[in-house]
């Protein structure tokens, strides 16, 4: 398992105050948009809302209950978006964040297709649009500071630290029996820098549970590594075919003339 | 040349010649979050607010995460953090609105009901009537630059008439009525004529009532069943008043000007539709809209109404007369003082002694106040007054310990009482005790200046009983003026240890705010 910065989200401790969403906007200068709220029952994840906080109504032990789910880029250990990006606009840094550089982006949006968590969004409404996603406050992390969203959390539901330590802590918490036995993000997509603990099944609060555990770039590598050979082989095949057709044409040409 | 250009355009795409540079924002965060390190700052985050909260809303774009709302919700009101996590299915909130007063950027404010009121003012099929709470008249002036506690009763009435309200009534009238019902109930409890236990707690404060429903449902039998003045007024406006004027109760749109955000919640409580039940007309809330003092000031400013240029006008009659006792409802200890005057009279048939007209032990801003009044033939009546919910917890502990012998306890959720309510002008941040004191002094001076200083002497209340309700606690009075409460304990998992931590020194009786 790789070392690196990570955040452990203990969903049982979240009271839904939305401090994280506001801190994200303050630090990253994201606009507050009236028709796309970052919190509530139907938050909108877009270029203005890098982090969202959704209120989920569930049934726990026969009684209605609420859970609040903070979502942002999961910052995969081996990100599919980075593998998909041929312009090198997506990159995984040593500190942990998967960062995006708009000055390198060509706007192909392959990252959006590649992401198993549907994280990167596109600035559809802009004349010169870019992809947009949570950067895990990479400038703060480079200075040894926690991501902006984790700092004002009044209940300590967001905990910033080293991934290994947080995983140990998460296992200890699961040991108390108050949580489901699953650290979301430990294995998903080959492991992510954001880890989640919950006392209710992750599927019931809107998490994708069909994400493969193998790093997505590994899966694609099996066939993508054959593309050079395929390309060259294809080219060679068509050259031979072309040669053959040309020759046949040259041979048959005088015969056709006689029929005229 | 062309080749050079296209090659240089291709190089970044290929990943060559890419200079490392910082990615990410260099944004702004309040200073205390902006220091390197990972330790928790002293003040952090904010309280959760239900998007559907009928009383308060928050504009995220104005929030700076300063944590003041948490400070007041936790330390003064002992709500935030006094329940175990995970949450159940509620944003625990008593709607007191203190967070709205403390919020330095006004990100938290009252849920806006101005549009609804304006719409009904324009609607020709509606008769829009309004009541004004006691403390509004010592608050509204501050919104227009007058000194804290400036008396603006007559000017407020004039402003409301000019805004188009058909009839301007006084909640003080209903406060007097509340005193008659509540003290009759107290006397029944004192005489053992009722199954309800002693001590009796007041129930005028919707924040306090919801607090009991959340944290101490076992005390619900101790709560007076009398409705708050706002709701008594609402019920009577659509029954007694409508009958008297020959009006269709459904055409009445009843507005209340309140110093309080919790009153918005109270007005929306589904059981408070006595008029609808009385007329058999199905759901019809007794009070249709509640505006805070700040909202009224906003409407006045928008209409260009400045108190300085307005005349002094009087309330309309039928539901407009209020005694000095009713006026005192706006400050901590005021309900108690008013109740003592009337209870003494009801139990002895005599006017209460002069001390009851300046009941010093229950006046002032000490967090928990006690008094004992000797009632001839009945012995001493021990009473207590608390304001701020942290102090209320202390009183509840004393009652449960059973060593105080209190008979009647007044609780107001906001420090200072209604004059420090969450809907009052933001005169100082955080609301300072000297502003509260000035507002209270103004109410007390108003009481002292009145010739009518006892609730039972209110002529309009007397007429109401003579022509409609018969007597306090009559069946009709019960139907219209009394209510019940519901336990909300299933919505939260109270954390006694967290509460104990917030009350480190249980003997402290001064209120720090």
XYZ file of C-alpha atoms in Angstrom:
773
model
C 0.000 0.000 0.000
C 1.262 3.418 -0.930
C 1.971 6.095 1.604
C 0.602 9.593 1.215
C -1.841 12.126 2.558
C -5.433 11.124 2.904
C -8.683 12.105 4.553
C -10.898 9.785 6.548
C -14.577 10.735 6.466
C -16.546 9.298 9.366
C -20.078 9.612 8.039
C -21.614 8.877 11.435
C -20.111 12.090 12.815
C -21.429 14.399 10.115
C -24.246 16.700 11.222
C -24.764 18.292 7.825
C -23.640 21.826 8.672
C -21.968 22.258 5.287
C -18.849 23.984 6.638
C -16.728 21.858 4.294
C -18.599 23.027 1.225
C -18.255 26.680 2.240
C -14.564 26.328 3.117
C -13.946 24.777 -0.301
C -15.592 27.716 -2.022
C -13.757 30.266 0.108
C -10.335 28.778 -0.507
C -10.779 27.861 -4.133
C -12.764 30.923 -5.124
C -15.666 28.886 -6.447
C -18.819 30.931 -7.064
C -22.023 30.483 -5.059
C -24.711 29.675 -7.568
C -28.335 29.991 -6.630
C -29.617 27.190 -8.870
C -26.853 24.700 -8.142
C -26.615 24.249 -4.383
C -23.636 22.466 -2.860
C -25.706 21.134 0.043
C -29.216 19.847 0.640
C -31.145 16.843 -0.585
C -30.152 17.374 -4.225
C -26.762 19.033 -4.378
C -25.249 19.656 -7.813
C -21.643 18.632 -8.409
C -20.277 21.012 -10.999
C -17.416 23.404 -11.625
C -18.752 25.670 -8.847
C -19.160 22.874 -6.346
C -16.011 20.795 -6.050
C -17.370 19.330 -2.864
C -21.021 18.563 -2.223
C -22.875 17.484 0.877
C -25.980 15.427 0.257
C -28.680 14.754 2.813
C -29.781 11.120 2.499
C -32.953 9.804 4.061
C -32.633 6.178 4.990
C -34.238 3.617 7.247
C -31.986 2.384 10.020
C -33.236 -0.412 12.239
C -36.790 0.280 11.177
C -36.761 3.997 11.966
C -36.181 6.863 9.571
C -32.740 8.405 9.853
C -30.647 10.950 8.041
C -27.063 10.681 6.882
C -25.004 13.384 5.234
C -22.559 12.399 2.540
C -19.699 14.640 1.501
C -18.507 13.894 -2.003
C -15.513 15.247 -3.842
C -12.741 13.786 -5.999
C -11.622 10.536 -4.375
C -8.003 11.138 -5.440
C -7.252 7.573 -6.541
C -3.864 6.075 -5.835
C -3.665 5.040 -9.488
C -6.095 7.357 -11.234
C -7.869 6.376 -14.419
C -8.148 10.024 -15.408
C -4.378 10.396 -15.378
C -4.015 7.306 -17.572
C -6.666 8.582 -19.951
C -5.202 12.056 -20.300
C -2.804 12.197 -23.269
C -2.095 15.894 -22.639
C -0.704 15.261 -19.154
C -3.180 17.742 -17.718
C -4.033 15.240 -14.979
C -1.356 14.130 -12.604
C -1.052 12.362 -9.270
C 1.305 14.270 -6.981
C 3.567 12.810 -4.359
C 1.549 14.466 -1.565
C -1.574 12.620 -2.649
C -3.792 14.932 -4.686
C -4.732 14.216 -8.272
C -4.330 17.631 -9.820
C -5.578 19.121 -13.025
C -3.766 21.759 -15.045
C -6.071 23.709 -17.338
C -3.125 25.171 -19.285
C -2.314 21.700 -20.611
C -5.854 20.534 -21.196
C -7.095 20.116 -24.759
C -10.713 19.676 -23.716
C -11.182 16.076 -24.858
C -12.956 15.112 -21.634
C -11.527 11.568 -21.674
C -10.910 12.016 -17.934
C -14.633 12.420 -17.390
C -15.314 9.175 -19.205
C -12.512 7.355 -17.445
C -13.373 8.343 -13.866
C -15.212 5.558 -12.021
C -16.652 8.113 -9.564
C -17.862 10.580 -12.195
C -15.861 13.346 -10.573
C -14.432 15.677 -13.235
C -17.012 18.120 -14.512
C -16.949 20.402 -17.502
C -17.632 24.119 -17.628
C -20.403 23.676 -20.156
C -21.731 27.199 -19.823
C -18.435 28.960 -20.562
C -17.189 30.166 -23.921
C -13.728 28.726 -23.245
C -14.548 25.778 -21.054
C -12.204 23.616 -19.024
C -12.528 20.498 -16.984
C -12.993 21.238 -13.292
C -12.407 19.144 -10.203
C -11.314 19.110 -6.568
C -7.529 19.555 -6.283
C -7.435 18.410 -2.645
C -5.957 21.847 -1.934
C -2.620 20.762 -3.355
C -1.010 24.119 -2.557
C -1.977 23.724 1.064
C -0.755 20.146 1.198
C 2.575 21.204 -0.272
C 2.967 23.446 2.773
C 1.983 20.717 5.180
C -1.516 22.001 5.721
C -4.781 20.094 5.593
C -7.297 20.581 2.796
C -9.519 23.621 3.418
C -12.676 21.547 3.775
C -11.350 19.457 6.659
C -10.319 22.337 8.912
C -13.628 23.901 9.947
C -15.448 20.577 10.475
C -17.007 21.155 13.930
C -17.449 17.490 14.811
C -14.204 16.073 13.494
C -15.977 13.994 10.888
C -13.179 14.826 8.432
C -9.769 13.697 9.547
C -6.636 14.511 7.598
C -3.491 12.402 7.943
C -1.295 9.720 6.495
C -3.217 7.073 4.606
C -1.721 4.139 6.505
C -2.466 5.729 9.879
C -5.978 6.563 8.860
C -6.577 3.014 7.669
C -5.385 1.724 11.039
C -7.669 4.188 12.793
C -10.561 3.178 10.566
C -10.014 -0.497 11.391
C -9.986 0.348 15.091
C -13.268 2.198 14.695
C -14.796 -0.716 12.798
C -13.666 -2.892 15.697
C -16.078 -1.062 17.997
C -18.932 -2.639 16.064
C -20.638 0.644 15.297
C -19.746 0.609 11.606
C -20.265 -1.617 8.598
C -17.113 -3.634 7.958
C -15.971 -1.731 4.895
C -13.564 1.158 4.450
C -14.792 2.698 1.246
C -11.750 3.774 -0.717
C -9.330 1.281 0.765
C -9.627 -1.019 -2.238
C -12.030 0.733 -4.620
C -10.347 1.516 -7.941
C -7.095 0.288 -6.492
C -7.367 2.516 -3.425
C -8.127 6.211 -3.008
C -6.828 9.046 -0.864
C -10.279 9.706 0.509
C -11.579 7.009 2.817
C -15.090 6.641 4.181
C -16.590 4.933 7.210
C -20.315 4.425 7.594
C -22.750 2.734 9.945
C -25.161 1.967 7.126
C -24.443 0.109 3.866
C -22.627 2.373 1.424
C -25.021 1.440 -1.367
C -27.945 2.873 0.659
C -26.378 6.333 0.781
C -25.507 6.679 -2.857
C -22.019 5.169 -3.138
C -21.132 3.081 -6.175
C -20.324 -0.357 -4.865
C -19.573 -1.892 -8.262
C -16.238 -0.157 -8.616
C -13.528 -2.715 -9.354
C -10.743 -3.157 -6.827
C -8.042 -3.400 -9.440
C -6.524 -0.088 -10.499
C -8.323 0.876 -13.699
C -5.137 1.728 -15.622
C -3.962 -1.879 -15.051
C -7.047 -3.235 -16.773
C -6.725 -1.038 -19.805
C -2.998 -1.544 -20.004
C -3.455 -5.146 -21.166
C -4.829 -4.071 -24.488
C -3.585 -0.531 -24.768
C -0.006 -1.798 -24.732
C -0.815 -3.706 -27.943
C -1.899 -0.584 -29.823
C 1.540 0.194 -31.322
C 1.820 -3.319 -32.694
C -1.769 -3.155 -33.940
C -1.165 0.168 -35.616
C 2.058 -0.924 -37.314
C 0.610 -4.331 -38.223
C -2.457 -2.694 -39.701
C -0.354 -0.302 -41.698
C 1.757 -3.134 -43.039
C -1.335 -5.155 -43.962
C -2.864 -2.285 -45.867
C 0.406 -1.550 -47.659
C 0.505 -5.125 -48.888
C -3.155 -4.992 -49.914
C -2.623 -1.722 -51.698
C 0.376 -3.102 -53.510
C -1.603 -6.165 -54.578
C -4.558 -4.119 -55.867
C -2.341 -1.737 -57.802
C -0.588 -4.609 -59.449
C -3.847 -6.316 -60.361
C -5.092 -3.097 -61.905
C -1.930 -2.686 -63.921
C -2.167 -6.241 -65.227
C -5.858 -6.062 -66.137
C -5.780 -2.592 -67.702
C -4.888 -3.584 -71.348
C -7.552 -6.310 -71.396
C -10.305 -3.812 -70.472
C -9.247 -1.559 -73.345
C -9.871 -4.283 -75.913
C -13.556 -4.553 -74.922
C -14.278 -0.857 -75.647
C 8.625 28.778 -40.006
C 5.332 26.910 -40.104
C 7.030 23.775 -38.900
C 8.577 25.584 -35.951
C 5.202 26.970 -34.852
C 3.419 23.659 -35.084
C 6.260 21.873 -33.369
C 6.227 24.314 -30.461
C 2.461 23.876 -30.220
C 2.878 20.124 -30.121
C 5.582 20.051 -27.480
C 3.366 20.777 -24.461
C 0.921 18.161 -25.679
C 3.637 15.584 -25.741
C 4.537 16.442 -22.168
C 7.894 17.974 -23.123
C 8.827 21.479 -22.054
C 6.159 21.428 -19.333
C 7.383 23.540 -16.488
C 6.321 22.427 -13.055
C 4.062 24.971 -11.500
C 1.718 25.199 -8.579
C -1.751 23.887 -9.157
C -4.606 24.910 -6.946
C -6.042 28.023 -5.483
C -4.527 30.722 -3.350
C -7.879 31.616 -1.918
C -9.052 33.291 1.194
C -10.121 31.699 4.447
C -10.758 33.373 7.778
C -7.454 34.010 9.470
C -7.673 31.313 12.106
C -7.946 28.550 9.505
C -5.153 29.944 7.466
C -2.152 28.986 9.553
C 0.021 26.006 8.707
C -0.571 22.996 10.862
C -3.294 20.594 11.524
C -4.482 21.332 15.054
C -8.096 22.289 15.551
C -8.682 26.022 15.663
C -10.443 27.461 18.701
C -13.506 28.478 16.788
C -14.643 26.286 13.977
C -17.399 25.694 11.509
C -21.020 26.453 11.989
C -24.275 25.010 13.226
C -26.350 22.834 10.924
C -29.511 24.541 9.695
C -32.334 22.631 8.071
C -33.063 24.070 4.608
C -36.725 23.668 5.602
C -36.348 25.469 8.936
C -39.404 27.737 9.208
C -37.543 30.256 11.386
C -33.997 30.776 10.218
C -32.093 30.539 6.950
C -28.452 30.921 6.072
C -26.884 32.448 2.995
C -23.785 30.339 2.368
C -22.152 33.125 0.354
C -21.997 35.298 3.480
C -20.751 32.633 5.861
C -17.133 32.992 6.977
C -17.177 29.907 9.218
C -16.298 32.025 12.244
C -18.097 29.668 14.601
C -20.056 32.326 16.492
C -23.282 30.435 15.870
C -21.743 27.369 17.457
C -20.586 29.420 20.438
C -24.040 30.748 21.234
C -25.884 27.538 20.354
C -23.537 25.491 22.503
C -22.575 27.664 25.443
C -25.614 29.892 25.931
C -28.396 27.625 24.711
C -26.758 24.193 25.247
C -28.256 22.745 22.062
C -25.356 22.193 19.666
C -23.339 19.162 20.648
C -25.648 17.990 23.421
C -26.860 15.005 21.457
C -25.030 11.876 20.444
C -23.956 11.190 16.901
C -24.941 9.855 14.436
C -27.938 12.101 14.122
C -31.407 10.630 13.922
C -33.808 12.451 11.636
C -33.762 16.070 12.710
C -31.541 19.119 12.732
C -31.904 19.797 16.453
C -33.012 23.416 16.674
C -35.282 25.315 19.072
C -35.540 28.197 16.579
C -34.460 30.813 19.147
C -32.490 32.647 16.470
C -29.656 33.668 18.773
C -27.282 32.494 16.027
C -28.869 35.089 13.738
C -28.022 37.791 16.280
C -24.477 36.612 16.830
C -23.643 36.008 13.171
C -21.216 38.836 12.344
C -21.959 38.793 8.624
C -25.722 38.309 8.945
C -25.392 35.107 6.941
C -27.988 33.653 9.291
C -31.229 35.537 9.326
C -34.935 34.963 9.709
C -36.871 33.036 7.084
C -38.359 35.779 4.959
C -42.145 36.094 5.184
C -42.354 39.631 3.820
C -43.443 38.483 0.369
C -46.397 36.539 1.762
C -47.512 39.473 3.875
C -47.202 41.901 0.978
C -49.188 39.609 -1.260
C -52.076 39.462 1.182
C -51.906 43.226 1.733
C -52.561 43.576 -2.004
C -55.322 40.963 -2.014
C -58.694 42.758 -1.805
C -60.422 39.627 -0.500
C -58.214 39.590 2.610
C -58.561 41.641 5.755
C -55.023 41.868 7.065
C -54.823 42.455 10.797
C -51.662 42.664 12.835
C -50.563 42.241 16.440
C -47.366 43.658 17.908
C -45.470 41.911 20.669
C -44.509 43.856 23.821
C -40.803 44.135 23.060
C -41.210 45.262 19.441
C -41.954 48.826 20.576
C -38.615 49.143 22.362
C -36.702 47.596 19.458
C -37.978 49.039 16.207
C -36.443 52.477 16.847
C -32.944 51.016 16.844
C -33.358 50.081 13.199
C -33.806 53.790 12.450
C -30.868 55.093 14.414
C -32.649 55.776 17.692
C -30.950 54.873 20.959
C -31.298 51.340 22.297
C -34.596 50.904 24.093
C -36.264 53.956 22.527
C -40.007 53.889 23.024
C -41.813 53.777 19.688
C -45.204 52.235 20.412
C -47.355 54.901 18.789
C -45.058 55.368 15.831
C -45.005 51.656 15.173
C -48.809 51.620 15.109
C -48.776 54.560 12.692
C -46.245 52.814 10.464
C -48.285 49.610 10.359
C -51.414 51.544 9.333
C -49.474 53.232 6.550
C -48.178 49.882 5.349
C -51.803 48.909 4.774
C -52.682 46.763 7.777
C -56.433 47.154 8.282
C -56.436 46.809 12.071
C -53.489 47.188 14.399
C -53.864 45.278 17.655
C -51.639 44.650 20.610
C -50.235 41.319 21.737
C -50.271 42.875 25.235
C -54.018 42.277 25.196
C -53.398 38.576 24.675
C -50.619 38.671 27.246
C -53.136 39.840 29.818
C -55.402 37.033 28.748
C -52.526 34.576 29.062
C -51.952 35.762 32.613
C -55.598 35.187 33.512
C -55.596 31.684 32.077
C -52.148 30.777 33.335
C -52.668 32.061 36.877
C -56.074 30.379 37.081
C -54.339 27.181 36.067
C -51.634 27.770 38.686
C -54.224 28.344 41.395
C -55.961 25.099 40.466
C -52.648 23.291 40.756
C -51.884 24.991 44.073
C -55.272 24.011 45.439
C -54.858 20.445 44.263
C -57.933 20.792 42.058
C -55.985 19.619 39.050
C -54.078 16.452 38.266
C -51.288 18.511 36.784
C -48.188 18.643 38.969
C -46.305 21.548 40.546
C -44.223 23.505 39.825
C -45.906 25.001 36.822
C -43.655 26.212 34.016
C -44.620 29.037 31.700
C -45.310 28.129 28.077
C -45.204 31.499 26.330
C -41.788 30.929 24.809
C -41.872 28.590 21.784
C -38.116 28.009 22.007
C -38.412 26.871 25.589
C -41.426 24.697 24.765
C -39.534 22.922 21.975
C -36.555 22.541 24.291
C -38.765 20.713 26.816
C -40.225 18.580 24.047
C -36.726 17.567 22.933
C -34.814 17.188 26.178
C -37.360 16.858 28.974
C -40.607 15.363 27.687
C -41.215 14.108 31.231
C -41.770 17.762 32.220
C -44.552 18.309 29.692
C -47.266 17.919 32.402
C -45.543 20.762 34.247
C -45.875 23.136 31.290
C -48.845 25.448 31.475
C -51.370 24.396 28.866
C -52.110 28.056 28.170
C -51.069 29.072 24.675
C -48.621 31.861 24.124
C -50.085 35.366 23.697
C -49.421 35.224 19.948
C -51.506 32.091 19.555
C -54.270 33.236 21.922
C -54.570 36.366 19.839
C -54.585 34.343 16.627
C -57.329 32.028 17.853
C -59.499 34.925 19.072
C -59.010 37.061 15.977
C -60.607 34.396 13.798
C -63.373 33.504 16.269
C -64.373 36.219 18.757
C -63.322 39.161 16.616
C -64.678 37.722 13.353
C -68.011 36.987 15.059
C -68.200 40.411 16.626
C -67.480 42.134 13.319
C -69.587 39.744 11.252
C -66.612 38.768 9.143
C -65.759 35.547 7.383
C -62.873 34.128 9.442
C -61.284 32.753 6.284
C -60.931 36.288 4.944
C -58.772 37.330 7.901
C -55.021 37.219 7.337
C -53.462 37.442 10.769
C -49.937 38.810 10.998
C -47.784 38.996 14.117
C -44.829 41.353 14.578
C -42.507 39.520 16.933
C -39.022 39.899 18.413
C -38.626 36.211 17.814
C -37.777 33.696 15.115
C -39.259 30.757 17.029
C -42.674 32.396 16.717
C -42.555 31.534 13.009
C -42.162 27.904 13.983
C -44.908 28.207 16.589
C -47.381 29.750 14.135
C -46.773 26.804 11.801
C -47.391 24.127 14.452
C -50.212 22.075 12.948
C -52.237 21.832 16.171
C -52.499 25.617 16.463
C -55.520 25.931 14.202
C -58.215 26.309 16.877
C -60.208 28.712 14.726
C -60.346 26.141 11.939
C -61.657 23.553 14.380
C -64.068 26.044 15.986
C -65.688 26.852 12.658
C -65.329 23.296 11.379
C -63.519 24.651 8.370
C -60.579 22.321 8.321
C -57.004 23.521 8.486
C -56.749 27.268 8.996
C -53.724 28.390 10.973
C -54.599 30.843 13.730
C -51.648 33.048 12.836
C -50.919 33.267 9.125
C -47.551 35.016 9.097
C -44.961 36.172 11.596
C -42.588 39.032 10.875
C -39.609 39.844 13.034
C -38.874 43.401 14.109
C -36.106 43.442 11.506
C -38.514 42.402 8.765
C -40.983 45.116 9.785
C -38.158 47.657 9.726
C -37.244 46.462 6.245
C -40.820 46.951 5.042
C -40.911 50.407 6.627
C -37.631 51.430 5.017
C -38.788 50.149 1.658
C -41.968 52.216 1.997
C -39.977 55.272 3.085
C -41.529 55.365 6.548
C -39.257 56.974 9.119
C -40.449 56.938 12.738
C -39.097 60.462 13.157
C -41.742 61.842 10.786
C -44.616 59.616 11.916
C -47.282 60.655 14.416
C -48.082 58.684 17.572
C -51.211 56.612 17.040
C -53.255 54.331 19.275
C -54.090 50.671 18.865
C -57.494 49.705 17.519
C -60.023 48.603 20.070
C -61.543 45.159 20.758
C -58.131 43.420 20.878
C -55.967 46.452 21.424
C -55.878 47.260 25.104
C -52.928 46.037 27.128
C -51.920 46.511 30.737
C -48.470 47.343 32.055
C -48.310 43.746 33.229
C -48.788 42.530 29.678
C -46.100 44.922 28.516
C -43.603 43.374 30.920
C -43.925 40.034 29.045
C -41.145 41.260 26.822
C -38.447 41.022 29.462
C -37.117 38.270 31.655
C -39.114 38.140 34.877
C -41.962 40.046 33.284
C -44.376 37.161 32.972
C -43.673 36.307 36.588
C -44.290 39.853 37.769
C -47.523 40.055 35.806
C -48.625 36.660 37.089
C -47.865 37.556 40.690
C -50.052 40.668 40.496
C -53.026 38.759 39.174
C -52.517 35.565 41.172
C -52.388 37.552 44.401
C -55.607 39.293 43.469
C -57.316 36.090 42.460
C -56.341 34.250 45.651
C -57.018 37.005 48.160
C -59.462 39.286 46.409
C -57.151 42.161 47.220
C -54.777 44.258 45.194
C -51.240 42.916 45.330
C -48.830 44.798 47.604
C -46.682 47.575 46.211
C -43.727 45.212 46.018
C -45.506 43.292 43.258
C -45.466 46.421 41.146
C -41.719 46.530 41.214
C -40.770 42.942 41.832
C -37.046 43.603 42.093
C -35.898 40.032 42.801
C -37.100 38.856 39.369
C -35.889 41.929 37.488
C -32.467 42.353 35.947
C -30.130 40.118 33.990
C -29.036 37.591 36.587
C -29.402 34.191 34.949
C -31.573 32.585 37.584
C -33.712 34.685 39.863
C -35.856 33.626 42.794
C -38.586 35.341 44.746
C -41.025 34.423 47.444
C -44.286 36.230 47.936
C -46.389 35.774 51.013
C -50.018 35.305 50.082
C -52.245 35.781 53.112
C -54.120 32.609 53.900
C -52.000 30.524 51.566
C -48.435 30.952 52.735
C -45.404 31.768 50.658
C -45.403 31.366 46.894
C -41.888 30.515 45.803
C -41.118 31.329 42.205
C -38.094 31.197 39.925
C -37.164 32.915 36.684
C -34.572 31.709 34.167
C -33.509 33.065 30.805
C -31.137 31.432 28.384
C -31.557 27.673 28.051
C -28.372 26.865 29.912
C -29.893 28.514 32.961
C -33.120 26.661 32.303
C -31.201 23.391 32.578
C -29.909 24.467 35.979
C -33.418 25.232 37.180
C -34.664 21.888 35.898
C -31.880 20.155 37.824
C -32.917 21.998 40.983
C -36.544 21.060 40.478
C -35.589 17.423 39.986
C -33.440 17.516 43.110
C -36.616 18.677 44.845
C -35.074 21.029 47.315
C -36.299 24.409 46.135
C -40.040 24.268 46.621
C -40.719 26.351 43.533
C -44.376 26.681 42.657
C -44.152 28.666 39.435
C -41.200 28.994 37.061
C -40.830 31.373 34.161
C -38.418 30.399 31.399
C -37.507 32.449 28.356
C -35.089 30.897 25.884
C -33.286 34.086 24.939
C -30.902 35.911 27.267
C -32.764 38.909 28.634
C -36.117 37.559 27.469
C -37.934 38.575 24.304
C -36.142 41.937 24.167
C -33.021 39.879 23.408
C -34.886 37.703 20.923
C -33.510 36.393 17.674
C -35.746 38.713 15.663
C -34.705 41.952 17.371
C -32.443 44.538 15.707
C -28.786 43.586 15.501
C -27.710 46.512 17.623
C -24.496 45.034 18.898
C -22.618 41.913 18.034
C -22.715 39.833 20.088
C -25.816 41.270 21.734
C -24.561 43.112 24.735
C -26.138 43.262 28.129
C -26.299 47.052 28.150
C -28.549 47.019 25.086
C -30.701 44.410 26.782
C -30.841 46.431 29.981
C -31.893 49.568 28.129
C -34.680 47.752 26.373
C -35.859 46.209 29.651
C -35.773 49.575 31.457
C -37.867 51.036 28.685
C -40.508 48.318 29.133
C -40.467 48.761 32.903
C -40.848 52.526 32.535
C -43.782 51.897 30.198
C -45.381 49.684 32.832
C -44.788 52.202 35.626
C -46.305 55.002 33.530
C -49.546 53.138 32.951
C -52.606 53.429 35.145
C -53.678 49.969 34.040
C -51.037 47.677 35.517
C -52.891 44.453 36.245
C -53.987 41.954 33.618
C -57.348 41.275 35.279
C -58.210 45.004 35.091
C -57.949 45.031 31.303
C -61.428 46.140 30.201
C -61.270 44.523 26.789
C -60.237 41.241 28.376
C -63.086 41.572 30.864
C -65.498 42.164 28.002
C -64.131 39.151 26.166
C -64.882 36.953 29.164
C -68.300 38.532 29.701
C -69.506 38.181 26.140
C -67.636 35.160 24.802
C -65.457 32.978 27.007
C -67.475 33.223 30.260
C -64.541 32.699 32.625
C -60.936 31.536 32.682
C -60.557 27.793 32.037
C -64.134 27.528 30.725
C -64.696 24.822 28.090
C -64.533 27.401 25.318
C -61.381 28.932 26.826
C -59.879 25.460 26.843
C -60.823 24.919 23.238
C -59.376 28.198 22.018
C -56.700 29.243 24.473
C -55.075 26.027 25.626
C -52.976 23.497 23.803
C -50.929 20.351 24.220
C -47.326 19.394 23.617
C -45.587 16.470 21.968
C -42.473 14.607 22.991
C -39.712 14.990 20.421
C -37.300 12.723 22.254
C -37.306 10.203 19.422
C -35.545 12.722 17.195
C -32.387 12.913 19.263
C -30.167 10.865 21.511
C -29.391 13.194 24.418
C -25.784 13.142 25.594
C -25.805 13.830 29.363
C -22.017 13.918 29.546
C -21.752 16.634 26.909
C -24.380 18.648 28.772
C -22.537 18.236 32.070
C -19.380 19.523 30.398
C -21.169 22.673 29.362
C -22.258 23.303 32.925
C -18.986 23.041 34.784
C -20.024 25.302 37.622
C -23.601 24.592 38.444
C -23.743 27.311 41.070
C -22.987 30.007 38.521
C -26.083 32.062 38.182
C -24.903 34.932 36.100
C -25.524 34.657 32.441
C -22.511 35.101 30.233
C -23.425 36.199 26.786
